[in-house]
Amino acid sequence: MRIAVLALQGAFLEHEMLLNKLGVDCFEVRQLKDWQQEKDGLIIPGGESTTQGKLLRELGLLTPIREAIEGGLPVFGTCAGLILLSQKVEGNSPAAPEPPRIGTMSMTAARNAYGRQLGSFHTEASFKGIEGKIPMTFIRAPYIAHASEDVEILATVDGRSVAARQNNQLVTSFHPELDMDTRVHEYFLKIVKAR
C-alpha cells in the first residue's frame, strides 16, 4: 500500500509520521510529476484551504486529483481537506471570488465555524465504526453544515457534524494526525484496502 500526501501547505508531515508509525509507505505530492506516481489513496491535510486550492489550480493538480477521486481513489481530508472536498462552503468572503476546490463530496462546509473564542479546543467523542471514544483536536475548524443522503455522518460534537464518509471519501473537522491515536487513520486504510 502506498499513500500520497498532499504537501503544498499545512500539517502534512504529521500525517506522514502517523503513516510511518503504522508501517505504511507514503510520498509527498508537491507537483504534477509527483501525482503521476502509483498510489492507493490520498491524504489532504489541514492548513489553509484557500491557499491549498489556489496552489492545486496553479500547479495543474486540481483536475487530475478530482478525476482520480471521482474514479474511486480513496481520499482522507482533515480540516482544510474537508473544505476542499465539499461541494459548497459557507463563510467565504462575499467580496472575494469563490476559491478553487476539489468539490467531490455532496455536502456544505461551514468554514472557521467555531470562531475565535473556540478557535482551538480538544475533546473526546464517539466515531461510528471505531470502538470507544477518540481524541479530537480542533484548530479554527469547519464543520459539516448540510449533507446529502449519500453522505454518512460518523461523528458529532455539540450537535455539529465533524466527520463523514461518502463512498471512498473520508473527512474530519478535527486533526487526528496531531494526536497519538492512530484509529482514524486505520479506519481510512481499511477503506483503501477494501477498494
C-alpha atoms as a printed R data frame, in Angstrom:
    type eleno elety resid chain resno       x      y       z
1   ATOM     1    CA   MET     A     1   0.000  0.000   0.000
2   ATOM     2    CA   ARG     A     2   1.242  3.474  -0.918
3   ATOM     3    CA   ILE     A     3  -0.474  6.688   0.165
4   ATOM     4    CA   ALA     A     4   0.020 10.095  -1.479
5   ATOM     5    CA   VAL     A     5   0.097 13.035   0.955
6   ATOM     6    CA   LEU     A     6  -0.657 16.489  -0.460
7   ATOM     7    CA   ALA     A     7   2.326 18.550   0.724
8   ATOM     8    CA   LEU     A     8   1.623 22.051  -0.599
9   ATOM     9    CA   GLN     A     9   0.910 23.605   2.812
10  ATOM    10    CA   GLY     A    10  -0.342 22.622   6.263
11  ATOM    11    CA   ALA     A    11   0.176 19.646   8.584
12  ATOM    12    CA   PHE     A    12   1.319 17.079   6.008
13  ATOM    13    CA   LEU     A    13   4.412 15.951   7.974
14  ATOM    14    CA   GLU     A    14   2.249 14.857  10.913
15  ATOM    15    CA   HIS     A    15   0.197 12.629   8.590
16  ATOM    16    CA   GLU     A    16   3.399 11.126   7.163
17  ATOM    17    CA   MET     A    17   4.723 10.419  10.666
18  ATOM    18    CA   LEU     A    18   1.479  8.658  11.589
19  ATOM    19    CA   LEU     A    19   1.516  6.569   8.398
20  ATOM    20    CA   ASN     A    20   5.157  5.636   9.111
21  ATOM    21    CA   LYS     A    21   4.124  4.607  12.639
22  ATOM    22    CA   LEU     A    22   1.540  2.281  11.045
23  ATOM    23    CA   GLY     A    23   4.176  0.881   8.670
24  ATOM    24    CA   VAL     A    24   2.525  2.380   5.578
25  ATOM    25    CA   ASP     A    25   4.595  3.708   2.680
26  ATOM    26    CA   CYS     A    26   3.797  7.288   1.656
27  ATOM    27    CA   PHE     A    27   5.118 10.036  -0.583
28  ATOM    28    CA   GLU     A    28   4.615 13.807  -0.893
29  ATOM    29    CA   VAL     A    29   2.721 15.450  -3.731
30  ATOM    30    CA   ARG     A    30   4.133 18.905  -4.495
31  ATOM    31    CA   GLN     A    31   3.787 18.984  -8.299
32  ATOM    32    CA   LEU     A    32   2.133 17.155 -11.156
33  ATOM    33    CA   LYS     A    33   5.009 14.686 -11.706
34  ATOM    34    CA   ASP     A    34   4.682 13.562  -8.039
35  ATOM    35    CA   TRP     A    35   0.974 12.919  -8.552
36  ATOM    36    CA   GLN     A    36   1.690 10.653 -11.517
37  ATOM    37    CA   GLN     A    37   3.294  8.019  -9.239
38  ATOM    38    CA   GLU     A    38   1.409  4.837  -8.325
39  ATOM    39    CA   LYS     A    39  -0.817  5.338  -5.273
40  ATOM    40    CA   ASP     A    40  -3.620  3.605  -3.404
41  ATOM    41    CA   GLY     A    41  -5.033  6.633  -1.599
42  ATOM    42    CA   LEU     A    42  -4.612 10.361  -0.906
43  ATOM    43    CA   ILE     A    43  -4.498 12.428   2.297
44  ATOM    44    CA   ILE     A    44  -5.298 16.163   2.164
45  ATOM    45    CA   PRO     A    45  -4.008 17.792   5.372
46  ATOM    46    CA   GLY     A    46  -5.291 20.628   7.480
47  ATOM    47    CA   GLY     A    47  -3.924 24.095   6.831
48  ATOM    48    CA   GLU     A    48  -5.261 26.994   4.777
49  ATOM    49    CA   SER     A    49  -7.871 25.729   2.296
50  ATOM    50    CA   THR     A    50  -7.818 28.874   0.118
51  ATOM    51    CA   THR     A    51  -4.025 28.684  -0.293
52  ATOM    52    CA   GLN     A    52  -4.123 24.946  -0.981
53  ATOM    53    CA   GLY     A    53  -6.928 25.388  -3.533
54  ATOM    54    CA   LYS     A    54  -5.054 28.137  -5.400
55  ATOM    55    CA   LEU     A    55  -1.860 26.063  -5.462
56  ATOM    56    CA   LEU     A    56  -3.749 22.996  -6.696
57  ATOM    57    CA   ARG     A    57  -5.071 25.054  -9.613
58  ATOM    58    CA   GLU     A    58  -1.761 26.808 -10.372
59  ATOM    59    CA   LEU     A    59   0.193 23.543 -10.343
60  ATOM    60    CA   GLY     A    60  -2.289 21.759 -12.607
61  ATOM    61    CA   LEU     A    61  -3.235 19.305  -9.843
62  ATOM    62    CA   LEU     A    62  -6.876 20.264  -9.251
63  ATOM    63    CA   THR     A    63  -8.442 18.439 -12.226
64  ATOM    64    CA   PRO     A    64  -6.344 15.221 -12.084
65  ATOM    65    CA   ILE     A    65  -6.972 14.876  -8.335
66  ATOM    66    CA   ARG     A    66 -10.711 15.487  -8.786
67  ATOM    67    CA   GLU     A    67 -10.875 12.944 -11.628
68  ATOM    68    CA   ALA     A    68  -8.975 10.317  -9.598
69  ATOM    69    CA   ILE     A    69 -11.345 10.745  -6.621
70  ATOM    70    CA   GLU     A    70 -14.399 10.608  -8.912
71  ATOM    71    CA   GLY     A    71 -12.864  7.413 -10.331
72  ATOM    72    CA   GLY     A    72 -12.815  5.848  -6.855
73  ATOM    73    CA   LEU     A    73  -9.388  6.753  -5.416
74  ATOM    74    CA   PRO     A    74  -9.788  6.760  -1.590
75  ATOM    75    CA   VAL     A    75  -9.176 10.200  -0.045
76  ATOM    76    CA   PHE     A    76  -8.982 11.428   3.550
77  ATOM    77    CA   GLY     A    77  -9.276 15.172   4.181
78  ATOM    78    CA   THR     A    78  -8.717 16.788   7.578
79  ATOM    79    CA   CYS     A    79  -9.909 20.326   8.427
80  ATOM    80    CA   ALA     A    80  -8.880 22.282   5.276
81  ATOM    81    CA   GLY     A    81  -9.175 18.964   3.421
82  ATOM    82    CA   LEU     A    82 -12.843 18.797   4.459
83  ATOM    83    CA   ILE     A    83 -13.408 22.265   2.965
84  ATOM    84    CA   LEU     A    84 -11.556 21.381  -0.262
85  ATOM    85    CA   LEU     A    85 -13.638 18.217  -0.748
86  ATOM    86    CA   SER     A    86 -17.012 19.897  -0.033
87  ATOM    87    CA   GLN     A    87 -19.188 20.880  -2.987
88  ATOM    88    CA   LYS     A    88 -20.321 24.053  -1.179
89  ATOM    89    CA   VAL     A    89 -18.809 26.261   1.516
90  ATOM    90    CA   GLU     A    90 -20.496 28.761   3.841
91  ATOM    91    CA   GLY     A    91 -18.498 31.612   5.342
92  ATOM    92    CA   ASN     A    92 -16.398 32.644   2.335
93  ATOM    93    CA   SER     A    93 -15.997 36.393   1.908
94  ATOM    94    CA   PRO     A    94 -18.835 37.600  -0.356
95  ATOM    95    CA   ALA     A    95 -16.494 40.157  -1.966
96  ATOM    96    CA   ALA     A    96 -13.840 37.577  -2.895
97  ATOM    97    CA   PRO     A    97 -14.159 35.156  -5.810
98  ATOM    98    CA   GLU     A    98 -15.001 31.570  -4.857
99  ATOM    99    CA   PRO     A    99 -11.680 29.803  -4.072
100 ATOM   100    CA   PRO     A   100 -10.887 26.676  -6.132
101 ATOM   101    CA   ARG     A   101 -11.981 23.381  -4.543
102 ATOM   102    CA   ILE     A   102 -11.990 19.710  -5.446
103 ATOM   103    CA   GLY     A   103 -15.722 19.585  -4.578
104 ATOM   104    CA   THR     A   104 -16.378 15.840  -4.790
105 ATOM   105    CA   MET     A   105 -18.457 15.361  -1.591
106 ATOM   106    CA   SER     A   106 -22.183 16.131  -1.586
107 ATOM   107    CA   MET     A   107 -22.111 18.423   1.431
108 ATOM   108    CA   THR     A   108 -21.718 22.013   2.610
109 ATOM   109    CA   ALA     A   109 -18.897 23.004   4.957
110 ATOM   110    CA   ALA     A   110 -19.141 25.947   7.337
111 ATOM   111    CA   ARG     A   111 -15.609 27.361   7.424
112 ATOM   112    CA   ASN     A   112 -13.998 28.833  10.579
113 ATOM   113    CA   ALA     A   113 -17.249 27.749  12.149
114 ATOM   114    CA   TYR     A   114 -16.130 27.760  15.758
115 ATOM   115    CA   GLY     A   115 -14.992 31.399  15.713
116 ATOM   116    CA   ARG     A   116 -12.150 32.950  17.688
117 ATOM   117    CA   GLN     A   117 -13.385 32.046  21.171
118 ATOM   118    CA   LEU     A   118 -13.428 28.365  20.328
119 ATOM   119    CA   GLY     A   119 -10.668 28.721  17.747
120 ATOM   120    CA   SER     A   120  -8.837 25.716  19.166
121 ATOM   121    CA   PHE     A   121 -10.079 23.066  21.578
122 ATOM   122    CA   HIS     A   122  -9.671 19.405  22.414
123 ATOM   123    CA   THR     A   123 -12.347 16.857  23.255
124 ATOM   124    CA   GLU     A   124 -13.156 13.142  23.023
125 ATOM   125    CA   ALA     A   125 -16.169 11.745  21.214
126 ATOM   126    CA   SER     A   126 -17.580  8.622  19.577
127 ATOM   127    CA   PHE     A   127 -16.785  7.857  15.938
128 ATOM   128    CA   LYS     A   128 -19.027  5.404  14.067
129 ATOM   129    CA   GLY     A   129 -17.071  2.261  13.182
130 ATOM   130    CA   ILE     A   130 -14.398  2.826  15.853
131 ATOM   131    CA   GLU     A   131 -14.724  1.330  19.326
132 ATOM   132    CA   GLY     A   132 -14.516  3.721  22.279
133 ATOM   133    CA   LYS     A   133 -14.082  7.487  22.193
134 ATOM   134    CA   ILE     A   134 -11.324  9.098  20.146
135 ATOM   135    CA   PRO     A   135  -9.350 12.281  20.897
136 ATOM   136    CA   MET     A   136 -10.273 15.235  18.681
137 ATOM   137    CA   THR     A   137  -8.150 18.363  18.299
138 ATOM   138    CA   PHE     A   138  -9.924 21.270  16.581
139 ATOM   139    CA   ILE     A   139  -7.986 24.280  15.236
140 ATOM   140    CA   ARG     A   140 -10.169 27.022  13.708
141 ATOM   141    CA   ALA     A   141 -12.165 24.109  12.402
142 ATOM   142    CA   PRO     A   142 -15.012 23.892   9.917
143 ATOM   143    CA   TYR     A   143 -17.982 21.619  10.431
144 ATOM   144    CA   ILE     A   144 -20.454 19.961   8.069
145 ATOM   145    CA   ALA     A   145 -23.480 22.264   7.856
146 ATOM   146    CA   HIS     A   146 -25.511 20.140   5.403
147 ATOM   147    CA   ALA     A   147 -25.013 16.717   3.843
148 ATOM   148    CA   SER     A   148 -26.895 14.766   1.187
149 ATOM   149    CA   GLU     A   149 -28.294 11.283   1.789
150 ATOM   150    CA   ASP     A   150 -25.152  9.855   0.127
151 ATOM   151    CA   VAL     A   151 -23.012 11.186   2.991
152 ATOM   152    CA   GLU     A   152 -22.811  9.186   6.232
153 ATOM   153    CA   ILE     A   153 -22.146 11.275   9.353
154 ATOM   154    CA   LEU     A   154 -19.588  9.458  11.526
155 ATOM   155    CA   ALA     A   155 -19.121 11.849  14.471
156 ATOM   156    CA   THR     A   156 -20.789 14.842  16.094
157 ATOM   157    CA   VAL     A   157 -19.572 17.266  18.754
158 ATOM   158    CA   ASP     A   158 -22.054 19.609  20.461
159 ATOM   159    CA   GLY     A   159 -24.675 18.746  17.833
160 ATOM   160    CA   ARG     A   160 -22.397 19.609  14.902
161 ATOM   161    CA   SER     A   161 -21.245 17.044  12.330
162 ATOM   162    CA   VAL     A   162 -17.442 16.766  12.435
163 ATOM   163    CA   ALA     A   163 -16.677 13.575  10.475
164 ATOM   164    CA   ALA     A   164 -18.285 11.993   7.432
165 ATOM   165    CA   ARG     A   165 -17.860  9.433   4.693
166 ATOM   166    CA   GLN     A   166 -19.160  9.258   1.130
167 ATOM   167    CA   ASN     A   167 -18.096  6.048  -0.613
168 ATOM   168    CA   ASN     A   168 -14.240  6.167  -0.627
169 ATOM   169    CA   GLN     A   169 -14.077  9.725   0.722
170 ATOM   170    CA   LEU     A   170 -13.485 10.400   4.433
171 ATOM   171    CA   VAL     A   171 -13.330 13.823   6.110
172 ATOM   172    CA   THR     A   172 -12.842 15.126   9.645
173 ATOM   173    CA   SER     A   173 -13.128 18.679  11.010
174 ATOM   174    CA   PHE     A   174 -10.512 17.787  13.608
175 ATOM   175    CA   HIS     A   175  -6.839 16.815  13.255
176 ATOM   176    CA   PRO     A   176  -6.314 13.117  14.108
177 ATOM   177    CA   GLU     A   177  -2.689 13.476  12.940
178 ATOM   178    CA   LEU     A   178  -1.978 15.728  15.951
179 ATOM   179    CA   ASP     A   179  -2.873 13.032  18.493
180 ATOM   180    CA   MET     A   180  -1.023  9.792  19.133
181 ATOM   181    CA   ASP     A   181  -4.216  7.795  18.472
182 ATOM   182    CA   THR     A   182  -3.973  6.051  15.071
183 ATOM   183    CA   ARG     A   183  -7.539  4.704  14.844
184 ATOM   184    CA   VAL     A   184  -8.959  7.253  12.372
185 ATOM   185    CA   HIS     A   185  -6.026  6.659  10.022
186 ATOM   186    CA   GLU     A   186  -6.554  2.910  10.437
187 ATOM   187    CA   TYR     A   187 -10.224  3.436   9.521
188 ATOM   188    CA   PHE     A   188  -9.102  5.216   6.324
189 ATOM   189    CA   LEU     A   189  -6.607  2.449   5.499
190 ATOM   190    CA   LYS     A   190  -9.461 -0.086   5.727
191 ATOM   191    CA   ILE     A   191 -11.301  1.935   3.047
192 ATOM   192    CA   VAL     A   192  -8.127  1.801   0.912
193 ATOM   193    CA   LYS     A   193  -7.745 -1.962   1.401
194 ATOM   194    CA   ALA     A   194 -11.417 -2.625   0.597
195 ATOM   195    CA   ARG     A   195 -11.244 -0.810  -2.738
